[in-house]
PDB file of C-alpha atoms in Angstrom:
ATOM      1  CA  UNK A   1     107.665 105.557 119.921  1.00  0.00           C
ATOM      2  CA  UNK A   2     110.274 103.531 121.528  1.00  0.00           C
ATOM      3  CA  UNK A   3     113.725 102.654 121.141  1.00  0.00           C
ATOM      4  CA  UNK A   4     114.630  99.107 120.483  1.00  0.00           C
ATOM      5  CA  UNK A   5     112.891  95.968 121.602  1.00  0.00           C
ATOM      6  CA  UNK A   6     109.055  96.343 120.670  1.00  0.00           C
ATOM      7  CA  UNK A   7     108.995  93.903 117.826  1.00  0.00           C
ATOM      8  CA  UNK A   8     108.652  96.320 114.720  1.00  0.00           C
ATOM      9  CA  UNK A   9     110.983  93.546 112.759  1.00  0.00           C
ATOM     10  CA  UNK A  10     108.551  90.633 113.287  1.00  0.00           C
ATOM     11  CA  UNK A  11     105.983  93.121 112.536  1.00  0.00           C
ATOM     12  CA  UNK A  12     107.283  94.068 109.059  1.00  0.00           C
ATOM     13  CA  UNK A  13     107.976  90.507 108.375  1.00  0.00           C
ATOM     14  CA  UNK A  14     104.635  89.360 108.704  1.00  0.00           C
ATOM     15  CA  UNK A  15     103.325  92.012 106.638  1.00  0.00           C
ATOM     16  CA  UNK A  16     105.728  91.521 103.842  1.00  0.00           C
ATOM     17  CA  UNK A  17     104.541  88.088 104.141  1.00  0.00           C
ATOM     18  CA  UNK A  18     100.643  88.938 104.251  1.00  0.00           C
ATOM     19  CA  UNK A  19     101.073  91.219 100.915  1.00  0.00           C
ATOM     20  CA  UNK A  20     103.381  88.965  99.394  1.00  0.00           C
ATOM     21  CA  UNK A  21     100.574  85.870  99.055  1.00  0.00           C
ATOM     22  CA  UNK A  22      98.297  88.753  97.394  1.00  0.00           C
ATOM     23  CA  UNK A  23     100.745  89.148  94.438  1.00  0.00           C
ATOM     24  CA  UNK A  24     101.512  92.726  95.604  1.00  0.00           C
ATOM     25  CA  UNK A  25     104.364  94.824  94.309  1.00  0.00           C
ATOM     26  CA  UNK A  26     106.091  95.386  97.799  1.00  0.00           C
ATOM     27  CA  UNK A  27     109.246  97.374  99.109  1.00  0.00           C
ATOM     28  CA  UNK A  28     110.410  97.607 102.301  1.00  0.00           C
ATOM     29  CA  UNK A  29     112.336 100.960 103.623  1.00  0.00           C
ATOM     30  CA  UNK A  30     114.456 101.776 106.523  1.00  0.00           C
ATOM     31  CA  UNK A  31     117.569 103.588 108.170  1.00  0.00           C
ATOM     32  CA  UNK A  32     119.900 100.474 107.415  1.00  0.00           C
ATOM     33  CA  UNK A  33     121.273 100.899 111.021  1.00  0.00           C
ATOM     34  CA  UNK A  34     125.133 100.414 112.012  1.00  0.00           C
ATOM     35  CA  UNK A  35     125.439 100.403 108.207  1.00  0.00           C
ATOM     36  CA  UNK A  36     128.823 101.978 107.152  1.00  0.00           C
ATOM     37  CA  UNK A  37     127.372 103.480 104.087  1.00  0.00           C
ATOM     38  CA  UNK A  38     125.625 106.617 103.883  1.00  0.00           C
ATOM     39  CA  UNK A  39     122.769 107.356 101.787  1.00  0.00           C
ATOM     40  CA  UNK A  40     119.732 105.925  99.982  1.00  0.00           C
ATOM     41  CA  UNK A  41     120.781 102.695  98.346  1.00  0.00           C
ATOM     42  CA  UNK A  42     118.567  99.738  97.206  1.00  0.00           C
ATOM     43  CA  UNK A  43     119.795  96.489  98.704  1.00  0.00           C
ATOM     44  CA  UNK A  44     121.183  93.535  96.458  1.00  0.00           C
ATOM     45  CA  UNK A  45     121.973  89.748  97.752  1.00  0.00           C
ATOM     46  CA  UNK A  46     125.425  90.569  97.734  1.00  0.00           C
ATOM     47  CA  UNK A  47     125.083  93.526  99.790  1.00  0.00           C
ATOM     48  CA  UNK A  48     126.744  92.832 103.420  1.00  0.00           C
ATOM     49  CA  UNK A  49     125.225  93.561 106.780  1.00  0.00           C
ATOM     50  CA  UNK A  50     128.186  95.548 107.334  1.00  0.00           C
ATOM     51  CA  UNK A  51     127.034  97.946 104.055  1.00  0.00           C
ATOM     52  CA  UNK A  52     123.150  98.212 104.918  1.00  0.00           C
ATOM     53  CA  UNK A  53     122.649  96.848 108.445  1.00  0.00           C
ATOM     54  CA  UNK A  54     121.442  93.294 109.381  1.00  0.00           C
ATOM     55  CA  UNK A  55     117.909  93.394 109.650  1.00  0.00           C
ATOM     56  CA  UNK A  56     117.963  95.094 105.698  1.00  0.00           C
ATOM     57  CA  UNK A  57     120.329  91.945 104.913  1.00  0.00           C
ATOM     58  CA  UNK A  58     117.448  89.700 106.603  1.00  0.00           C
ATOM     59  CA  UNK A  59     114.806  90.880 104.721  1.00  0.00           C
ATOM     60  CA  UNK A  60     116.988  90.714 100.797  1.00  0.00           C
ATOM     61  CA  UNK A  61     118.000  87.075 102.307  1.00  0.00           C
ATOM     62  CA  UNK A  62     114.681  85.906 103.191  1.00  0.00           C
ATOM     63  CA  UNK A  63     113.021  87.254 100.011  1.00  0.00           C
ATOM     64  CA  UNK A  64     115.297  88.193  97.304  1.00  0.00           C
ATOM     65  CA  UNK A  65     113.354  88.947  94.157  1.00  0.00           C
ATOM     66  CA  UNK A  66     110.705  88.946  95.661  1.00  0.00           C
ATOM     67  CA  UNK A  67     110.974  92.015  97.492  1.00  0.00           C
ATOM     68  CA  UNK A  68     112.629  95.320  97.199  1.00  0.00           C
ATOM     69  CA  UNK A  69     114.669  96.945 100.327  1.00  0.00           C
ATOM     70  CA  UNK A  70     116.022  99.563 100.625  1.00  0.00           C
ATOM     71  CA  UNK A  71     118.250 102.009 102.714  1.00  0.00           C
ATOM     72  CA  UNK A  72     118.318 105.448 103.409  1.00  0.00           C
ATOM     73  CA  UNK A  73     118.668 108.372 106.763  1.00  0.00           C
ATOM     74  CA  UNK A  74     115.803 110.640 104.361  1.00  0.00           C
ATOM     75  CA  UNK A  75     112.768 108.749 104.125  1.00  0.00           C
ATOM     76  CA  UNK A  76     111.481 110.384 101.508  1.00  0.00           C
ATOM     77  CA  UNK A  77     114.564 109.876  99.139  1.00  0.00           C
ATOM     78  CA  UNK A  78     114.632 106.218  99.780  1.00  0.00           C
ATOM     79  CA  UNK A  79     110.757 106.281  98.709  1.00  0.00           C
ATOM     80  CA  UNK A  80     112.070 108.192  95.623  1.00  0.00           C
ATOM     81  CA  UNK A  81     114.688 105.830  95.095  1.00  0.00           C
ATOM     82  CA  UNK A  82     111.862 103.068  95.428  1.00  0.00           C
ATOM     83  CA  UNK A  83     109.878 104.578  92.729  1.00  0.00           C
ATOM     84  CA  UNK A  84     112.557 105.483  90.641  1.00  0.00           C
ATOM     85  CA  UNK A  85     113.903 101.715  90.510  1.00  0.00           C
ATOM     86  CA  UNK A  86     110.074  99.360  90.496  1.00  0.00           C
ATOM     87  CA  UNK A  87     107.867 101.924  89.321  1.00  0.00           C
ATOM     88  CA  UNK A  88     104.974  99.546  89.743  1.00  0.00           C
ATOM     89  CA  UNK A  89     105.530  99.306  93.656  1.00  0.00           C
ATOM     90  CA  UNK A  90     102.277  99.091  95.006  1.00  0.00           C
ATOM     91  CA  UNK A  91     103.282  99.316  98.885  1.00  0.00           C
ATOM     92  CA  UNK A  92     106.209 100.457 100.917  1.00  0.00           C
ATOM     93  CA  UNK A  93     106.701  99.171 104.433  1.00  0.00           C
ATOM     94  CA  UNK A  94     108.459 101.621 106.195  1.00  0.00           C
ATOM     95  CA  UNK A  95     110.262 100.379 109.371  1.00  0.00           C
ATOM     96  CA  UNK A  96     110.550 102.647 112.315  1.00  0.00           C
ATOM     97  CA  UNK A  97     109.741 105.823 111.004  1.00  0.00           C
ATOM     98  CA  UNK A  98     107.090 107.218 113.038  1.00  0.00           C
ATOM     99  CA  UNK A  99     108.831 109.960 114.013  1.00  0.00           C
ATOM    100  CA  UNK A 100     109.452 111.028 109.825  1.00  0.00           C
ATOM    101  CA  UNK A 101     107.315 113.916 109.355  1.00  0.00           C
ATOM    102  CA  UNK A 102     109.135 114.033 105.997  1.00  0.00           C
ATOM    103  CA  UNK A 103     106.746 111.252 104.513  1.00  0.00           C
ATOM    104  CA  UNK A 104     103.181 111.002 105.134  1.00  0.00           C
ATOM    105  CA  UNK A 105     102.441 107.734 105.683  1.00  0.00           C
ATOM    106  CA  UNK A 106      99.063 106.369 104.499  1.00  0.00           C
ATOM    107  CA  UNK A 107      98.409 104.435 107.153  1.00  0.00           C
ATOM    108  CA  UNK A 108     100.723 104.285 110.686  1.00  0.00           C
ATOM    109  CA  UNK A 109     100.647 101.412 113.146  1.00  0.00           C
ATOM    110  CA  UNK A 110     102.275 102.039 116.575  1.00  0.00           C
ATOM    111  CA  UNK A 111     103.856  99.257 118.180  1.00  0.00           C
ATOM    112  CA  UNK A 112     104.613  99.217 122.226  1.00  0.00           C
ATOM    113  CA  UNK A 113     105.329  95.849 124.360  1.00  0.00           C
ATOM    114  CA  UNK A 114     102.358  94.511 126.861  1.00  0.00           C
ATOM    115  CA  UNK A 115     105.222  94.478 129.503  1.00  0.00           C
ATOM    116  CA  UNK A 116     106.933  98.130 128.436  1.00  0.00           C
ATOM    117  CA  UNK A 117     103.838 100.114 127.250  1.00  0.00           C
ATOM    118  CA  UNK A 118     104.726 103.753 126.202  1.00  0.00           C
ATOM    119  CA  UNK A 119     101.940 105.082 128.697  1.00  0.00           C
ATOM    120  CA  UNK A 120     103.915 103.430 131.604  1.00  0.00           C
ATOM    121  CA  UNK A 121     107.323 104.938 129.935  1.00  0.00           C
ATOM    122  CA  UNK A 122     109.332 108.388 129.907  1.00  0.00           C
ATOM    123  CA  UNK A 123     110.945 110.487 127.057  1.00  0.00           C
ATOM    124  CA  UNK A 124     115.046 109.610 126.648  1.00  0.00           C
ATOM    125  CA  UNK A 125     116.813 110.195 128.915  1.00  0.00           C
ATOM    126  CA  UNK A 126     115.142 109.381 131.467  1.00  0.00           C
ATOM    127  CA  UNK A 127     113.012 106.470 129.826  1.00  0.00           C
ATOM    128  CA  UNK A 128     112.817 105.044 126.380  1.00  0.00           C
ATOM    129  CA  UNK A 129     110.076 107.319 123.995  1.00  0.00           C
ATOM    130  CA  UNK A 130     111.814 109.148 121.464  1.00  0.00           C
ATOM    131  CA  UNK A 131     108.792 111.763 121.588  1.00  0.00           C
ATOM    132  CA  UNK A 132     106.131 113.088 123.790  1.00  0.00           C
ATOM    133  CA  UNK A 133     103.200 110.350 124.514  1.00  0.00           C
ATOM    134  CA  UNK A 134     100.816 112.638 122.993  1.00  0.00           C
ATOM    135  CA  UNK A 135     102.301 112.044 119.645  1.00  0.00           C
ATOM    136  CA  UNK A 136     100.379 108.123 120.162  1.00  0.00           C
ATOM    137  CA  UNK A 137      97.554 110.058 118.137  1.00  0.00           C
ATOM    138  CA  UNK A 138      99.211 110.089 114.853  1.00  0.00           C
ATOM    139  CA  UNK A 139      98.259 106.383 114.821  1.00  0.00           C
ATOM    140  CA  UNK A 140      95.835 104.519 112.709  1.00  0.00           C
ATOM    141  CA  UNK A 141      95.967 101.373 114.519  1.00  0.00           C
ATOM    142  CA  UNK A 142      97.738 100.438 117.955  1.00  0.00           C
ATOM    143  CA  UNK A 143      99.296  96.920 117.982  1.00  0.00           C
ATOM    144  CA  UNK A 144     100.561  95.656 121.430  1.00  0.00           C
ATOM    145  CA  UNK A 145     103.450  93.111 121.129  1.00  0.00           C
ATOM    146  CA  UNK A 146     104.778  90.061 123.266  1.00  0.00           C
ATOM    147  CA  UNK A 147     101.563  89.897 124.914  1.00  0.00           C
ATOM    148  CA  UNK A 148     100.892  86.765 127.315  1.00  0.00           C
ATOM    149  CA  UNK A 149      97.687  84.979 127.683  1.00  0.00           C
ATOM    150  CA  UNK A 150      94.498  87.902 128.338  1.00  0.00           C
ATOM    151  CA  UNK A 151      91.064  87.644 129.241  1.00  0.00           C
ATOM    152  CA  UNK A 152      88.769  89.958 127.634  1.00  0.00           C
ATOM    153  CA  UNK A 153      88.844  91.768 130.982  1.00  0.00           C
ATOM    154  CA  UNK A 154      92.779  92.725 130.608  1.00  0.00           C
ATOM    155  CA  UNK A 155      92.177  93.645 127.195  1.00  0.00           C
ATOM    156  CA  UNK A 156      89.734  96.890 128.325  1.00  0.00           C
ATOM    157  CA  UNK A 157      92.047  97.295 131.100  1.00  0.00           C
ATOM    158  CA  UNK A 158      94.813  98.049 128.742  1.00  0.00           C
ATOM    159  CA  UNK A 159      92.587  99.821 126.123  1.00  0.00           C
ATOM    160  CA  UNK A 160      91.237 101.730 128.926  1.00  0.00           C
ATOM    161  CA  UNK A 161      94.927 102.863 129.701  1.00  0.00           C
ATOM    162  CA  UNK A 162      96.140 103.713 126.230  1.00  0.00           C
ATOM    163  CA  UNK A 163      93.345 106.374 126.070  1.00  0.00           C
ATOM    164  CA  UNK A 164      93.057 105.965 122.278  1.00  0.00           C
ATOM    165  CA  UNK A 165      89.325 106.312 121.546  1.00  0.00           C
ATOM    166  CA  UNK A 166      88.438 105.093 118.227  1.00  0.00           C
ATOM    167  CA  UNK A 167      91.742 103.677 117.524  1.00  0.00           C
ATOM    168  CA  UNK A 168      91.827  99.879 116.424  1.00  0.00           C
ATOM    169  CA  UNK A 169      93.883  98.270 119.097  1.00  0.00           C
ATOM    170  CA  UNK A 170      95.317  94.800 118.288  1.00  0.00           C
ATOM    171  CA  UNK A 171      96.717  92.108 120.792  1.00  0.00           C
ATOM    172  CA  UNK A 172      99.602  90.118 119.447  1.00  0.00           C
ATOM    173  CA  UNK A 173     101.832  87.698 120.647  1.00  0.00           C
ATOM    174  CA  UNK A 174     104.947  85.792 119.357  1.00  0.00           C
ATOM    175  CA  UNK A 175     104.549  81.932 119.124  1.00  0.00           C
ATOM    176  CA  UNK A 176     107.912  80.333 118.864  1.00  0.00           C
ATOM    177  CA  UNK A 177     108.742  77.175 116.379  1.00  0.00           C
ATOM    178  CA  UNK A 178     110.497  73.609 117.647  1.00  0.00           C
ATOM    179  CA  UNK A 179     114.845  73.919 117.268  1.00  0.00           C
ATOM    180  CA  UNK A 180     115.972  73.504 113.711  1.00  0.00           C
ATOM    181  CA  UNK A 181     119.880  73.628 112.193  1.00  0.00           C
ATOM    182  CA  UNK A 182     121.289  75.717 110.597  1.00  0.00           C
ATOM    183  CA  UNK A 183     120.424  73.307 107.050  1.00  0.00           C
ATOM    184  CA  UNK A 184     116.926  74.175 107.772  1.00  0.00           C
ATOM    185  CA  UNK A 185     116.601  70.214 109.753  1.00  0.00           C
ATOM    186  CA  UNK A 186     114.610  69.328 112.684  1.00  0.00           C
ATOM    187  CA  UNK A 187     116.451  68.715 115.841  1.00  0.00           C
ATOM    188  CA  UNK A 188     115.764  66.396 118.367  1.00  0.00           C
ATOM    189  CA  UNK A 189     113.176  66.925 121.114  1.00  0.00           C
ATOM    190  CA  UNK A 190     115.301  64.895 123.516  1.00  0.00           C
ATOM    191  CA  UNK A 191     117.602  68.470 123.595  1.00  0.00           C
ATOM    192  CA  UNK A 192     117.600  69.622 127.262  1.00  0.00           C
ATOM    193  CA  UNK A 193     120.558  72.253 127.276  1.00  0.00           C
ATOM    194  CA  UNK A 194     120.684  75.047 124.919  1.00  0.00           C
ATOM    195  CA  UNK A 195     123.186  77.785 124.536  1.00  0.00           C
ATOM    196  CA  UNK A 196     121.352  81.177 123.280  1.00  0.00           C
ATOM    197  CA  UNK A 197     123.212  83.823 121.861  1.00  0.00           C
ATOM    198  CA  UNK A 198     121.336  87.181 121.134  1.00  0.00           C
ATOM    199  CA  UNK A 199     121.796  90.836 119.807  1.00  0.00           C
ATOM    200  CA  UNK A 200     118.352  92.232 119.643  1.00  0.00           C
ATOM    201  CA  UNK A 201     116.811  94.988 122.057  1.00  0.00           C
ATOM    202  CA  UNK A 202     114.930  93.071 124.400  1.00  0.00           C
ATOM    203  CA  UNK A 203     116.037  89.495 124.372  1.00  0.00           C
ATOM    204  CA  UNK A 204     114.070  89.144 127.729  1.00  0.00           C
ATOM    205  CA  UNK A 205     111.007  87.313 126.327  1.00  0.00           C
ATOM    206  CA  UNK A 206     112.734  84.799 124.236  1.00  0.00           C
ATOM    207  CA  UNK A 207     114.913  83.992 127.229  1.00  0.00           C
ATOM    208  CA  UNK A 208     112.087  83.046 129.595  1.00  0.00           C
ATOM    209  CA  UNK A 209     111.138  80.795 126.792  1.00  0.00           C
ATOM    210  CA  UNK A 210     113.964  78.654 126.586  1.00  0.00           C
ATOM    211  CA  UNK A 211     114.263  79.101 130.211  1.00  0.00           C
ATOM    212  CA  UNK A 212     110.583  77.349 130.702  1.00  0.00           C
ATOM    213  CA  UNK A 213     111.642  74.517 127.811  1.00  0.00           C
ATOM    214  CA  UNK A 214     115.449  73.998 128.539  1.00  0.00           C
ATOM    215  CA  UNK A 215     118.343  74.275 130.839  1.00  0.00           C
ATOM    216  CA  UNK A 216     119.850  77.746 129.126  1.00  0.00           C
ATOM    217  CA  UNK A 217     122.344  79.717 129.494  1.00  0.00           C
ATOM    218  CA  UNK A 218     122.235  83.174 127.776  1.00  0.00           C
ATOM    219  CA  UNK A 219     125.115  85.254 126.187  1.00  0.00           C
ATOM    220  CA  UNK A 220     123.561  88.538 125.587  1.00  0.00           C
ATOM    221  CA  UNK A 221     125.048  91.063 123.324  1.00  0.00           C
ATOM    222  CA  UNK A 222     123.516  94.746 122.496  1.00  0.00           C
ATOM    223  CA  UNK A 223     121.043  95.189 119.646  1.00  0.00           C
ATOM    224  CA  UNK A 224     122.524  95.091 115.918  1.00  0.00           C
ATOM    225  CA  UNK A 225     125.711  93.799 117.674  1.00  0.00           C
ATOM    226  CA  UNK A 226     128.268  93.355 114.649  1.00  0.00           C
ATOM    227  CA  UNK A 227     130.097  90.390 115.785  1.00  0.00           C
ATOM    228  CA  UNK A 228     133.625  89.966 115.577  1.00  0.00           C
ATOM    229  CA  UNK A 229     136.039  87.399 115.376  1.00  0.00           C
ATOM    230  CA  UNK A 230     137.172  87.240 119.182  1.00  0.00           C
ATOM    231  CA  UNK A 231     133.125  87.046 119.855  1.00  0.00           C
ATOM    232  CA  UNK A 232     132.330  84.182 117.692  1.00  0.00           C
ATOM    233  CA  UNK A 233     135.504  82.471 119.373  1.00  0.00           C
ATOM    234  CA  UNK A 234     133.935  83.169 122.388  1.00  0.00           C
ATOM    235  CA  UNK A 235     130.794  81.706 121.510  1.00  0.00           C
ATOM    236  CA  UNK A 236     132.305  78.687 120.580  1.00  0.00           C
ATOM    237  CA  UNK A 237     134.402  78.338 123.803  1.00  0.00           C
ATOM    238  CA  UNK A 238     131.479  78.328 125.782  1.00  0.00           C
ATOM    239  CA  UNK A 239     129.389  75.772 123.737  1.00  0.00           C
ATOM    240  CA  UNK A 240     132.169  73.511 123.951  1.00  0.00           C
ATOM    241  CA  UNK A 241     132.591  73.297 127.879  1.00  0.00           C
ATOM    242  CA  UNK A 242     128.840  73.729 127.704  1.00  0.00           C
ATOM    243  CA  UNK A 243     127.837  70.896 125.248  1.00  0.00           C
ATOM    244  CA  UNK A 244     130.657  68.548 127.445  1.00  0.00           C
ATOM    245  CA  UNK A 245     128.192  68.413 130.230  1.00  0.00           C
TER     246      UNK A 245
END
């Protein structure tokens, strides 16, 4: 129900994983956004971020055979597209498309933030929801994101708050991984000062992460943030001065 920041994307992820290990037929669907294309397309390794967005490009990296993504504004001709191309698809992921009316989902998960619930939020512009908090009923299952440590105790607290009666509500939380390079290696545990560059919509969490582990500093960018030339020289500028210390 919100824009940006919730963690839909490690979400889908995790489910494309979950079916994946069953030997399931899977596609994956979204808007493709800051794409410069228009229209439903199905996603190839070649395809650039620039063409069909960079969390489409993630998922073809990540996957590639594997998986089928795809891009389109109309939901329901991207899962006609789908169909068209791997007739034997035997689950589509949709990513952010609650608000599609087009396609009736079989089965909707809501996502909101332990820190930025929707029930503690206002419609845009004035807040974040893209639609009226009543529409929280369209749910099958609520899962709450980025959530710290809870005692049974805050758990029916926030239940009690999301009046949802009868909904499953799930707690989730993201568990971070040790430093590796770029080839995939380990790096050293003795790293104290890390430079973190982000473009995603709420980079907050991961920064008090590396704040807690490291000595960070934090160039922030906007979510989907194409990067340019003069940016990435940027970047580098700064890890230079900052790796001198």
């Amino acid at each position: 129900m919100s824009v940006g920041g919730t963690g839909k994307t490690p979400l889908v992820d995790y489910i494309v994983q979950h079916f994946l290990l069953q030997n399931k037929k899977l596609a994956t669907l979204s808007r493709g956004y800051g794409r410069s294309t228009a229209g439903p397309q199905i996603v190839s390794m070649e395809s650039t971020a620039t063409e069909v967005g960079d969390e489409t490009r993630m998922y073809k990296q990540k996957y590639g055979d594997q998986l089928l993504v795809a891009v389109a504004e109309k939901r329901k001709a991207g899962v006609e597209l789908i169909l068209k191309t791997q007739n034997n698809t035997n689950l589509i992921v949709l990513d952010d498309a609650f608000q599609h009316r087009a396609v009736k989902a079989g089965f909707s998960i809501l996502v909101t933030e332990y820190n930025r619930p929707f029930f503690r939020d206002f419609m845009l512009p004035a807040g974040n929801l893209r639609e009226a908090k009543i529409g929280r009923h369209r749910a099958d299952l609520i899962l709450v994101s980025k959530c710290p440590e809870l005692s049974s105790e805050d758990k029916k607290r926030f239940q009690k708050a999301l009046h949802m009666n009868g909904t499953p509500i799930f707690f989730s939380r993201i568990v971070y991984d040790k430093l590796k390079s770029f080839a995939h290696h380990s790096i050293s545990d003795s790293i104290k000062n890390v430079l973190l560059v982000t473009g995603i919509g709420n980079p907050a969490p991961l920064h008090a992460y590396f704040k807690k582990n490291y000595r960070v500093e934090h160039l922030e960018f906007r979510d989907h943030h194409a990067f340019s030339a003069k940016d990435i020289r940027a970047i580098h500028e700064k890890f230079d001065t900052f790796a001198s210390r």
